[in-house]
mmCIF file of C-alpha atoms in Angstrom:
data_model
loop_
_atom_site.group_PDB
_atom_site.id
_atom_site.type_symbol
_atom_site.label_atom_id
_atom_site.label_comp_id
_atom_site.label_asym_id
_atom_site.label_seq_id
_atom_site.Cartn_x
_atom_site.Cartn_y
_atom_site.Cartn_z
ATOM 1 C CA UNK A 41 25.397 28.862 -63.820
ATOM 2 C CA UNK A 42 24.982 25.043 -62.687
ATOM 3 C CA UNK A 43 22.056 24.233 -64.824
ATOM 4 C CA UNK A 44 19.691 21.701 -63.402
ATOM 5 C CA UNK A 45 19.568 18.012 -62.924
ATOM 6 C CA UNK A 46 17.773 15.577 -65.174
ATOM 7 C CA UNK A 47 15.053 14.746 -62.545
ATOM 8 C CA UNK A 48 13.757 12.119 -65.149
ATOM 9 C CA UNK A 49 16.782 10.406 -65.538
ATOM 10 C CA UNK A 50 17.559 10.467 -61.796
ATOM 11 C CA UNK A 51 14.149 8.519 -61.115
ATOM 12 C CA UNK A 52 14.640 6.127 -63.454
ATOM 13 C CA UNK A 53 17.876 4.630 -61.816
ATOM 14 C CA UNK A 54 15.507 4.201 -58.780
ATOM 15 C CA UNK A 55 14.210 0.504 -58.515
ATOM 16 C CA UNK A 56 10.515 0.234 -57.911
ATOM 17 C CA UNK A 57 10.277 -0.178 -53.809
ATOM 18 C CA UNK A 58 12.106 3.543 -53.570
ATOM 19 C CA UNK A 59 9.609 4.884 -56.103
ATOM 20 C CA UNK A 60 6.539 3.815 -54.073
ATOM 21 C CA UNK A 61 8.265 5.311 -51.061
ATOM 22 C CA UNK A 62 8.752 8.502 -52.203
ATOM 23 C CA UNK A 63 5.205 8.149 -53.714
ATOM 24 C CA UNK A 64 3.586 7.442 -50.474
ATOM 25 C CA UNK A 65 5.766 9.993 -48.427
ATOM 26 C CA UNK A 66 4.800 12.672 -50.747
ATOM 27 C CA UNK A 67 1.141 11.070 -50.477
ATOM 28 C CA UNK A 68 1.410 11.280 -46.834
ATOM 29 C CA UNK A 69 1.059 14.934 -47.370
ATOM 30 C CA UNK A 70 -0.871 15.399 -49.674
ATOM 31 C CA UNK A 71 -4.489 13.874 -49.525
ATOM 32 C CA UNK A 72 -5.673 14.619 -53.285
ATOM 33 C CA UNK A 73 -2.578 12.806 -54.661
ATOM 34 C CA UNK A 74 -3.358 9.977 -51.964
ATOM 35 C CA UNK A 75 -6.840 9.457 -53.533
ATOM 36 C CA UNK A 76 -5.640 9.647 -57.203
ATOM 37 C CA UNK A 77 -3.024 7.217 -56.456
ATOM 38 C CA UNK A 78 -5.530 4.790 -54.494
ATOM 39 C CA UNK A 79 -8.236 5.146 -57.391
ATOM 40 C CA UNK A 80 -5.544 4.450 -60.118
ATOM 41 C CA UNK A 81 -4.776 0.872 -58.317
ATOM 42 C CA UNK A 82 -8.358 0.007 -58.182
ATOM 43 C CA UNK A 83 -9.468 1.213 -61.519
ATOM 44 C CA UNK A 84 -6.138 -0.407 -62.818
ATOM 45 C CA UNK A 85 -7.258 -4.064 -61.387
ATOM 46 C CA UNK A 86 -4.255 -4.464 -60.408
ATOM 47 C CA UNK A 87 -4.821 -5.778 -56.445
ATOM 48 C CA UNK A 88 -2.311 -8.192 -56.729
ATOM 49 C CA UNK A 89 1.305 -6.444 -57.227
ATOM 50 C CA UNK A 90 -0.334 -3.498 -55.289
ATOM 51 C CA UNK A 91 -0.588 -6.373 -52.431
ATOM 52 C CA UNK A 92 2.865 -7.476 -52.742
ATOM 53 C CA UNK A 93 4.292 -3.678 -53.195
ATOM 54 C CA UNK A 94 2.598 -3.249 -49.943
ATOM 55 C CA UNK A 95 3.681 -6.289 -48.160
ATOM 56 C CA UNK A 96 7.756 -5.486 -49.239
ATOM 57 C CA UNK A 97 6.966 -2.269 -48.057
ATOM 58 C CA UNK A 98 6.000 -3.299 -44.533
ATOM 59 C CA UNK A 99 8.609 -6.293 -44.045
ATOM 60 C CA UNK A 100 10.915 -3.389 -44.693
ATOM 61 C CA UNK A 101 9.669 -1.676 -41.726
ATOM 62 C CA UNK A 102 8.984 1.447 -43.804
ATOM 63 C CA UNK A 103 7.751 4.305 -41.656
ATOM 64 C CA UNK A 104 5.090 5.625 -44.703
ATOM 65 C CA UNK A 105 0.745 5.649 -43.497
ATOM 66 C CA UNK A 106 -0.133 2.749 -45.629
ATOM 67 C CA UNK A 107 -3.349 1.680 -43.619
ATOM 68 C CA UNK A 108 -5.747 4.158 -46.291
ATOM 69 C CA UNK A 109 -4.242 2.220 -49.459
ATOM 70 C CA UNK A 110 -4.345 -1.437 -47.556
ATOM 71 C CA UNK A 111 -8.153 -0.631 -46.552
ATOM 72 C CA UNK A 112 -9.026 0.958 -49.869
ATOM 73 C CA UNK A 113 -7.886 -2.876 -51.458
ATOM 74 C CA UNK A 114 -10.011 -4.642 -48.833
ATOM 75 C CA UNK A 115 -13.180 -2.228 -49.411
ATOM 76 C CA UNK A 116 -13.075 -2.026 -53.187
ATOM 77 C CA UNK A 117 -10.160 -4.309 -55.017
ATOM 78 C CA UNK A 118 -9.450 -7.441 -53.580
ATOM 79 C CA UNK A 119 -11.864 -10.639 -53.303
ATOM 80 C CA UNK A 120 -11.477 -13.987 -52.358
ATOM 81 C CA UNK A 121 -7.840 -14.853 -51.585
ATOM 82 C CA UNK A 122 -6.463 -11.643 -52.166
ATOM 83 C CA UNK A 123 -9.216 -9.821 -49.714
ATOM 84 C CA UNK A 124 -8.296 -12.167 -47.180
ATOM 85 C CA UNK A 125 -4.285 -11.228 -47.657
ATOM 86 C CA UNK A 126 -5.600 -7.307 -47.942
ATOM 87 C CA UNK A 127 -7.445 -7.441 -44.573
ATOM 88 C CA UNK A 128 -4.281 -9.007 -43.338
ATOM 89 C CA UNK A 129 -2.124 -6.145 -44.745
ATOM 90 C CA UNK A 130 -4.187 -4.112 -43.509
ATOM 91 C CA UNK A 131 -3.797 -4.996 -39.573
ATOM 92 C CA UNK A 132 -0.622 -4.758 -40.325
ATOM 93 C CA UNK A 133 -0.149 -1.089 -41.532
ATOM 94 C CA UNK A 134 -2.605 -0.150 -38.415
ATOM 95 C CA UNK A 135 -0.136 -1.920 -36.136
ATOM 96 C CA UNK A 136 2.101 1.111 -37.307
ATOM 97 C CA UNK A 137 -0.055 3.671 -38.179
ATOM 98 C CA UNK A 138 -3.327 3.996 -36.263
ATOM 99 C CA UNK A 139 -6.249 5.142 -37.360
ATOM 100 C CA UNK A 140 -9.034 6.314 -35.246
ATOM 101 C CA UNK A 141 -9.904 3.592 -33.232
ATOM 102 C CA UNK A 142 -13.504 4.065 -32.969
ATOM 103 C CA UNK A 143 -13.616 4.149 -37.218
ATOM 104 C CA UNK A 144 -11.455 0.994 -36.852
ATOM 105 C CA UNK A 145 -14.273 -0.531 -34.922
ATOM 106 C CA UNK A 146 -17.395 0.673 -37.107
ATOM 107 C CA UNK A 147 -15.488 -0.743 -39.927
ATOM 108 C CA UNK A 148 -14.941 -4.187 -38.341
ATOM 109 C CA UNK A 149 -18.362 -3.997 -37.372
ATOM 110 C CA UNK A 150 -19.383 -3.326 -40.857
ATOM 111 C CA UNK A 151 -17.430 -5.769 -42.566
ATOM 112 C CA UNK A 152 -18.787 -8.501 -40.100
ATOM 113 C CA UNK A 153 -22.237 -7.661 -39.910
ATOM 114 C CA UNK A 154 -23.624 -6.004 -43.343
ATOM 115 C CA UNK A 155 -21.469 -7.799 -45.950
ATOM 116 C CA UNK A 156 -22.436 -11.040 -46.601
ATOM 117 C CA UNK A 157 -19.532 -13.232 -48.122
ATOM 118 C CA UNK A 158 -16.740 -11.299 -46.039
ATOM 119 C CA UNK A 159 -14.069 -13.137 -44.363
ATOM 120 C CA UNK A 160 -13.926 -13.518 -40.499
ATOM 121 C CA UNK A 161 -11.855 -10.971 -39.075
ATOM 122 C CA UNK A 162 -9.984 -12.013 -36.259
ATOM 123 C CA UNK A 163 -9.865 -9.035 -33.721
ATOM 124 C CA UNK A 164 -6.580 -10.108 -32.552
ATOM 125 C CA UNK A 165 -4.909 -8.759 -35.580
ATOM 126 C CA UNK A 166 -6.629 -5.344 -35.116
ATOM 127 C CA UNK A 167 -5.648 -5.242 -31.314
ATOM 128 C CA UNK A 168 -2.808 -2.925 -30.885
ATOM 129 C CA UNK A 169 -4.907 -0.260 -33.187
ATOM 130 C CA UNK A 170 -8.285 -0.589 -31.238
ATOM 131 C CA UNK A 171 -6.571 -0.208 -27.941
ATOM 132 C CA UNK A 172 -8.784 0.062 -24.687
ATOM 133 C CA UNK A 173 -10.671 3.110 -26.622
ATOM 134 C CA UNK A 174 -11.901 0.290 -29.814
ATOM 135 C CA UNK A 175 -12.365 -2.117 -27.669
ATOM 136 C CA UNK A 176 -14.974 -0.049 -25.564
ATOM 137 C CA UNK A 177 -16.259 1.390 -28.062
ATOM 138 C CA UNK A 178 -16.762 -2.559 -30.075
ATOM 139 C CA UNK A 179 -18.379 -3.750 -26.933
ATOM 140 C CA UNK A 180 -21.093 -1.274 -26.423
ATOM 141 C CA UNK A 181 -21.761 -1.282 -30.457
ATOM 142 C CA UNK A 182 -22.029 -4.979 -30.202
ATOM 143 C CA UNK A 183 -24.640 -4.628 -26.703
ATOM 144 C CA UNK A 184 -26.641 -2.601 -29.301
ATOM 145 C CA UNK A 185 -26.700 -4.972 -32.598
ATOM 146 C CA UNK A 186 -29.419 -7.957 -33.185
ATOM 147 C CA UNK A 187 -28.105 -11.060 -32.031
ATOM 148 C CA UNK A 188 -26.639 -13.486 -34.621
ATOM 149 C CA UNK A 189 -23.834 -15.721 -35.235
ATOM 150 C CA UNK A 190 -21.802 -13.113 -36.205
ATOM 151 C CA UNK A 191 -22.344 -11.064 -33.110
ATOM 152 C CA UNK A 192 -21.445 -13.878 -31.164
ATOM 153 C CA UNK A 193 -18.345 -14.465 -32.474
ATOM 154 C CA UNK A 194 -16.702 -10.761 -32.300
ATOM 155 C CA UNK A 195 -18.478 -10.628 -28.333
ATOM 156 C CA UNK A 196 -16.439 -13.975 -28.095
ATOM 157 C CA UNK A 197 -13.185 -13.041 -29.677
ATOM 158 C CA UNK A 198 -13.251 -9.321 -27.924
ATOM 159 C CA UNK A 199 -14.057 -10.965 -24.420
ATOM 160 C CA UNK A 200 -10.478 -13.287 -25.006
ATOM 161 C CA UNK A 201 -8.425 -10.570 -26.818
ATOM 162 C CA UNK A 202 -9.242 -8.260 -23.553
ATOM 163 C CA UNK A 203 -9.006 -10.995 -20.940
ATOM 164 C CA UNK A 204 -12.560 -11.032 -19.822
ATOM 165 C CA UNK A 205 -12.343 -14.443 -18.272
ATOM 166 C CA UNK A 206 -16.228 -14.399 -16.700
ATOM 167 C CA UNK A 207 -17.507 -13.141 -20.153
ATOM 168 C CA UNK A 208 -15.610 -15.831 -22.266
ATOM 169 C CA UNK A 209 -17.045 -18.351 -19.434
ATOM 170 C CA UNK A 210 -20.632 -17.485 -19.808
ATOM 171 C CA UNK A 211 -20.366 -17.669 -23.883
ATOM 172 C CA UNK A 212 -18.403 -20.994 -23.399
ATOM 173 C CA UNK A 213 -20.716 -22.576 -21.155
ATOM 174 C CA UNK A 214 -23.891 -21.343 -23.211
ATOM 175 C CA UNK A 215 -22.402 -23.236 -26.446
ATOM 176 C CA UNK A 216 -23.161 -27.008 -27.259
ATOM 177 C CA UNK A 217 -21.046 -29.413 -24.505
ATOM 178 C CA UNK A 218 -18.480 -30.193 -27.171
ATOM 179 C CA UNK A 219 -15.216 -31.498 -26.326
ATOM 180 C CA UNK A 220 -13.583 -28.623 -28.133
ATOM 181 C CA UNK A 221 -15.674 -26.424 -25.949
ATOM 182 C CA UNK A 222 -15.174 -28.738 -22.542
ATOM 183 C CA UNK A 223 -11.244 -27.807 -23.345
ATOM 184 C CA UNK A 224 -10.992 -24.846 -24.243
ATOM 185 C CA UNK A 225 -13.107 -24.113 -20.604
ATOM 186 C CA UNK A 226 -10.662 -26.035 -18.928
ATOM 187 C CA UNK A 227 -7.952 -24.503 -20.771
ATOM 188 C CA UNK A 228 -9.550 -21.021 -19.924
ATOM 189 C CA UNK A 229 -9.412 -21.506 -16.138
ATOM 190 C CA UNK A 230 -6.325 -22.736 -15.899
ATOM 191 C CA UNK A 231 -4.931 -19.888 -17.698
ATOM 192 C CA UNK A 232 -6.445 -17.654 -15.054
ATOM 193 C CA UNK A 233 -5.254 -19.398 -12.041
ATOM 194 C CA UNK A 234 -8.533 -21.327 -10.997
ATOM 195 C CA UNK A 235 -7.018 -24.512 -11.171
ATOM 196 C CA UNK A 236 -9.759 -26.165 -9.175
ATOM 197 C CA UNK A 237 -12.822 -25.059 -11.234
ATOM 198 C CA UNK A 238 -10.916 -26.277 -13.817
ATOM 199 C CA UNK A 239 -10.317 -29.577 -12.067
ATOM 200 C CA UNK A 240 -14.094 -29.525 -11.290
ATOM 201 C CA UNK A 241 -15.443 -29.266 -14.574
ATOM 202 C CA UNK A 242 -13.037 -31.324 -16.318
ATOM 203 C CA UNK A 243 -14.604 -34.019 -14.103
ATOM 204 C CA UNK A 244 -18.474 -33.067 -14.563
ATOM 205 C CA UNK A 245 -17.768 -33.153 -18.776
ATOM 206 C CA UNK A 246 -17.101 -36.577 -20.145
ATOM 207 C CA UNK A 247 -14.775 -36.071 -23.417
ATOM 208 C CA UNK A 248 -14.270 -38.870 -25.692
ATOM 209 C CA UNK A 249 -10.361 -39.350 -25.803
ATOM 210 C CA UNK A 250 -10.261 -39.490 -29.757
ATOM 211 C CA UNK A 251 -12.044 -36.117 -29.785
ATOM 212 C CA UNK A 252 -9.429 -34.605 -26.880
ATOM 213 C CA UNK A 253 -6.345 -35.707 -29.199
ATOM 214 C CA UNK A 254 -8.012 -34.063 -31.970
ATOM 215 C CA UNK A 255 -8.455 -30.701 -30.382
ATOM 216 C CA UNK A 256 -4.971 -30.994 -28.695
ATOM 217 C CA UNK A 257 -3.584 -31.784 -31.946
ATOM 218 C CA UNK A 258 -5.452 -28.960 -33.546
ATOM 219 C CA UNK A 259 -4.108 -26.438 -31.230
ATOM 220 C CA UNK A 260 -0.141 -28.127 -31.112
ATOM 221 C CA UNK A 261 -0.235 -27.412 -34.829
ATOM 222 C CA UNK A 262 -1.746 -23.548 -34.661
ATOM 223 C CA UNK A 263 1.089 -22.748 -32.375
ATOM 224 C CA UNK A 264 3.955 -24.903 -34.056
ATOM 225 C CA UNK A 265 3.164 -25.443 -37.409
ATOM 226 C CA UNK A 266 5.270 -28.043 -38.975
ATOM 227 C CA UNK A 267 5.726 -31.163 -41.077
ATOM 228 C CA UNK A 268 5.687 -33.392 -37.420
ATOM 229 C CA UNK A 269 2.630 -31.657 -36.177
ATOM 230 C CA UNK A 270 0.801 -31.814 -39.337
ATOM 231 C CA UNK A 271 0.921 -35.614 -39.575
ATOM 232 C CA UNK A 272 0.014 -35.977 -36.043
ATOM 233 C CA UNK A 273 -2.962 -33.498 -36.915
ATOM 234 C CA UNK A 274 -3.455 -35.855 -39.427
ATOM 235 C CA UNK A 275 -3.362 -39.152 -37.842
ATOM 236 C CA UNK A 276 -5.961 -37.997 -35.277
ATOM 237 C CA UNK A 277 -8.179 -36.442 -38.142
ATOM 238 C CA UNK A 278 -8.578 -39.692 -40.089
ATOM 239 C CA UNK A 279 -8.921 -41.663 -37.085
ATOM 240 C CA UNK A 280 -12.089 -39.675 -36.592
ATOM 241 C CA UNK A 281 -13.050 -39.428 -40.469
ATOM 242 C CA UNK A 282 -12.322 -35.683 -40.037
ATOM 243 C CA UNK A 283 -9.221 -35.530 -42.451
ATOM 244 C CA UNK A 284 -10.047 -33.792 -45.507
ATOM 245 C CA UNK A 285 -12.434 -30.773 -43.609
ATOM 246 C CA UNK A 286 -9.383 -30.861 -40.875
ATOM 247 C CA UNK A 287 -6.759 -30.332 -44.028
ATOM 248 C CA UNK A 288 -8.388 -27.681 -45.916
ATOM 249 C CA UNK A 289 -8.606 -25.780 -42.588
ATOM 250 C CA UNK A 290 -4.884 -26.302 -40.919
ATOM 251 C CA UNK A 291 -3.589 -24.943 -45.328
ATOM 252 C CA UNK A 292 -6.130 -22.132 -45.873
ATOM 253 C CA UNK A 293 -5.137 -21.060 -42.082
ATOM 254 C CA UNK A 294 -1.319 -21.616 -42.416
ATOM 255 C CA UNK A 295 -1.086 -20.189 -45.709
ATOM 256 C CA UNK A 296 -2.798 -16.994 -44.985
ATOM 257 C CA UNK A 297 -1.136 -16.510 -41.643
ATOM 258 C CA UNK A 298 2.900 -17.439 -42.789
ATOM 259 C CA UNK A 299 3.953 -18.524 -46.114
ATOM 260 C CA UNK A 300 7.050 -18.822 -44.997
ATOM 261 C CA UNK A 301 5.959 -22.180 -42.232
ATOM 262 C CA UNK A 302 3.360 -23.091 -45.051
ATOM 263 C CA UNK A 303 5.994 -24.331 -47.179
ATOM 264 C CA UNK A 304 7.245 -27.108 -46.091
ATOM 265 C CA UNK A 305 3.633 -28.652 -45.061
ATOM 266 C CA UNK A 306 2.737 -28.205 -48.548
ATOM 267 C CA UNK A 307 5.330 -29.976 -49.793
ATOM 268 C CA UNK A 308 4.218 -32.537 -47.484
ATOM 269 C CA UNK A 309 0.732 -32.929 -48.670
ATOM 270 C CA UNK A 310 1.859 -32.793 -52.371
ATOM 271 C CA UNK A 311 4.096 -35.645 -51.595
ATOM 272 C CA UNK A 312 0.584 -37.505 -49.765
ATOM 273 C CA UNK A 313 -1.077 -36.647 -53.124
ATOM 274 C CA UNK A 314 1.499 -37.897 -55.713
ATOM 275 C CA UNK A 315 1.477 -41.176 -53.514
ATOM 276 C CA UNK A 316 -1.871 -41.996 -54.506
ATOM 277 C CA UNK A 317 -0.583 -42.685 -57.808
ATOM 278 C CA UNK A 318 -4.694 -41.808 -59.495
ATOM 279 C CA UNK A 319 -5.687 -39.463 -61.476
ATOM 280 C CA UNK A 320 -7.203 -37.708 -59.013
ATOM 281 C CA UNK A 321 -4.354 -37.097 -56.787
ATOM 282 C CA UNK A 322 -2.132 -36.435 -59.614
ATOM 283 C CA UNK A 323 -4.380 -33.568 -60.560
ATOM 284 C CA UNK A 324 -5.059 -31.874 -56.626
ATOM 285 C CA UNK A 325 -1.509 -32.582 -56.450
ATOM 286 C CA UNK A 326 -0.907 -29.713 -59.416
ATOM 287 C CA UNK A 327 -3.280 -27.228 -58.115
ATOM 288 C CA UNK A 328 -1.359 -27.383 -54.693
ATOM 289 C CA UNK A 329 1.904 -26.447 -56.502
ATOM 290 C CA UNK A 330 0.296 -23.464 -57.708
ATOM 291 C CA UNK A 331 -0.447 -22.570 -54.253
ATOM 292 C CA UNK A 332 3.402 -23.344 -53.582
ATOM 293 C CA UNK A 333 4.673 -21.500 -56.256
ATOM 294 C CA UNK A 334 2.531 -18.554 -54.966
ATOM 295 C CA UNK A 335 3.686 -19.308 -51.231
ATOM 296 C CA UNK A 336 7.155 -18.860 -52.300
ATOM 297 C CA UNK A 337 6.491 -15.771 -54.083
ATOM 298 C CA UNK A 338 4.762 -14.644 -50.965
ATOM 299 C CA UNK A 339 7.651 -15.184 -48.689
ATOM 300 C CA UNK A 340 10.335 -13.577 -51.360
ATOM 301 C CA UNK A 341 12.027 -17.363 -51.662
ATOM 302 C CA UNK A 342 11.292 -17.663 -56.033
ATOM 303 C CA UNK A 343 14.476 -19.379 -56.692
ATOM 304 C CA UNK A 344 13.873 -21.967 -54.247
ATOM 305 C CA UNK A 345 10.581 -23.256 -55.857
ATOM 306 C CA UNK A 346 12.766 -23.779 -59.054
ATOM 307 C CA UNK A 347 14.871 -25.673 -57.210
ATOM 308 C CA UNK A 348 12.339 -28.192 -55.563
ATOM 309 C CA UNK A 349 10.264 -28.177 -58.777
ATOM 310 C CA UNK A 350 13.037 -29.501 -60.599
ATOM 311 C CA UNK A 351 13.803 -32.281 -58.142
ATOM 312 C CA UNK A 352 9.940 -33.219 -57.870
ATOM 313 C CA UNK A 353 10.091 -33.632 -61.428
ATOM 314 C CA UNK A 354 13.205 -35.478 -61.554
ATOM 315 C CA UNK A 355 11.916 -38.193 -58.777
ATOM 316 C CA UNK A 356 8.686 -38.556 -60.451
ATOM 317 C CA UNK A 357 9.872 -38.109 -64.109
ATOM 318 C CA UNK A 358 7.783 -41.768 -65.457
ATOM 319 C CA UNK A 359 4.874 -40.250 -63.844
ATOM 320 C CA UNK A 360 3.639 -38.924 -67.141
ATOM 321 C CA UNK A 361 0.114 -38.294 -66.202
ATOM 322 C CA UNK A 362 1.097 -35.968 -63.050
ATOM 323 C CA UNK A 363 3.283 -34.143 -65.733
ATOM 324 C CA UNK A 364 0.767 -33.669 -67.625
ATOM 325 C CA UNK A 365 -1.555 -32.201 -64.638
ATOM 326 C CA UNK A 366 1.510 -29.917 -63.548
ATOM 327 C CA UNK A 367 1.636 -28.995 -67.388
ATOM 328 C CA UNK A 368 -2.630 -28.001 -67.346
ATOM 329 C CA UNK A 369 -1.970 -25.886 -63.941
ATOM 330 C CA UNK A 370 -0.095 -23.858 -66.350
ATOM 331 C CA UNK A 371 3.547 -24.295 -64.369
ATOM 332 C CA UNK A 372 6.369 -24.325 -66.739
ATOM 333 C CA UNK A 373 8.697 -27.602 -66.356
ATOM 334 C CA UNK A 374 12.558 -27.490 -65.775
ATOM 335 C CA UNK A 375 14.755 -29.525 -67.604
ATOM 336 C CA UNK A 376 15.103 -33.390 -66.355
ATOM 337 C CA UNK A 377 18.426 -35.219 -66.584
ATOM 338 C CA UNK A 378 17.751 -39.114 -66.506
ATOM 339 C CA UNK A 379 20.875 -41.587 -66.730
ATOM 340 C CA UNK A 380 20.134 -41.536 -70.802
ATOM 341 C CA UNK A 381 20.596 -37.645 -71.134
ATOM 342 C CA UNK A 382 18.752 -34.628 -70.721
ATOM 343 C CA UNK A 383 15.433 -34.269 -71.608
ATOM 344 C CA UNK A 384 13.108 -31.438 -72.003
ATOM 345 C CA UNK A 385 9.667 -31.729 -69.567
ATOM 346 C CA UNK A 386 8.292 -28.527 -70.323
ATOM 347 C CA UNK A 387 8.710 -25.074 -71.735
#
């Protein structure tokens, strides 16, 4: 008689990824389990490496419901950073797995309109999962709700994700004559084919030219993020006196969006920072290498932050107040090798 196998031994040749798999399959069927395992990540605090199991889990293309854990971390685990990457996540696992798309709207309006603090949602993300039933059901929801900014915004954002041109016209021209807002009318028409109204009010709307390379800019660097956009992004920013609000905005949107394209504009604007040889900049400079170090994580490249730590360090290596900053933000530094030997920077 065979007798039979070591079912403890088996699972722990399994790496980690095929454990949550079989985890979340057998989840799949089985709701109490689900919940245990979904109140054992929260009550664990660990949001973080539940976030990243979750993200290898969906670059894998794995065919397991993970929209209840990803919402669970948005409702009750994540904040900050991390609830912005768990909302994220979370559009993500309903792109596969739909829920119902009329709970998928009460929840967007919920997040939006009775929790103060919450990150914009961008219904684009959620489109694919609301489908025509969401969406109708968003709009009439939205007819019903007090007016406010936040209102405004999702009626905005769900007139452009379903292509109501008129709608997104009459919101458009009710907002401040801005020359973001003159060209993104203009823009808006001749998307649509109405080349002449867009002629037309292109010529009633005077824009100031800085301001119309600033939005153009804007948008060339939303759709092609990259070192060359950036510093034309730049350029037209400080030209303005818009840079550092302009910066903040083009990172915290890049970053969330694609670590992967983040990258190399980080490195970019930690080489602007170590260039201002202060203090100051030596210090900001440190804080965004965190953010790198965390971007490479993010986009499964580790090794390759080791790499271009090393040879930051090894350019800079008489800078010994920046390596003192990269020391306080708590990153460990690699070995340097100067023409007189090798020399230990950091442990």
């Amino acid at each position: 008689m065979t007798s039979a196998p070591d079912l403890r031994a088996y699972l722990r040749t399994l790496d980690a990824e095929t454990l949550a798999e079989l985890l979340l399959e057998q989840a799949d069927r089985d709701p109490r389990l689900r919940h245990e395992l979904e109140l054992r990540a929260v009550a664990h605090g660990t949001v973080g490496p539940v976030l990243d199991t979750l993200q290898r889990l969906l670059d894998a293309g794995t065919q397991a419901d993970l929209t209840p854990l990803a919402r669970r971390m948005a409702d009750t685990g994540a904040t900050g950073a991390e609830l912005r990457r768990a909302i994220g996540l979370y559009a993500r696992a309903c792109a596969v797995h739909p829920p119902d798309p009329r709970e998928l709207a009460d929840w967007i309006l919920e997040t939006q309109l009775d929790r103060p603090g919450w990150p914009e949602i961008n219904l684009a993300d959620f489109a694919a999962a609301l489908g025509d039933e969401g969406f109708t059901h968003l709009k009439a929801a939205l007819g019903e709700a007090p007016e406010n900014d936040a209102t405004r915004r999702l009626t905005e954002q769900l007139a452009e994700v379903t292509g109501d041109v008129d709608t997104l016209l009459a919101i458009l021209s009710a907002q401040p004559p801005t020359p973001a807002t003159t060209l993104r009318i203009v823009r808006l028409l001749r998307s649509a084919g109405r080349h002449g109204e867009a002629i037309a009010h292109a010529a009633r709307t005077v824009v100031h030219p800085r301001e119309g390379v600033l939005a153009l800019r804007r948008a060339e660097f939303r759709r092609h993020p990259s070192p060359d956009t950036y510093r034309a992004l730049r350029a037209a920013a400080e030209e303005l006196g818009r840079w550092p609000e302009e910066r903040e905005q083009a990172l915290s949107r890049l970053a969330e969006h694609d670590p992967a394209e983040a990258i190399p504009v980080y490195r970019l604007h930690v080489d602007e920072l170590i260039q201002l040889k202060d203090p100051g900049g030596y210090r900001e400079a440190a804080q965004r290498l965190r953010e790198l170090r965390a971007l490479h994580k993010r986009a499964d490249r580790v090794p390759e932050f080791g790499e271009y730590l090393a040879g930051l360090v090894e350019t800079h290596k008489r800078k010994t107040r920046l390596l003192v900053e990269v020391r306080n933000a708590r990153i460990a530094l690699p070995r340097v090798v100067s023409g007189r030997g090798a020399a230990t920077m950091g442990a």
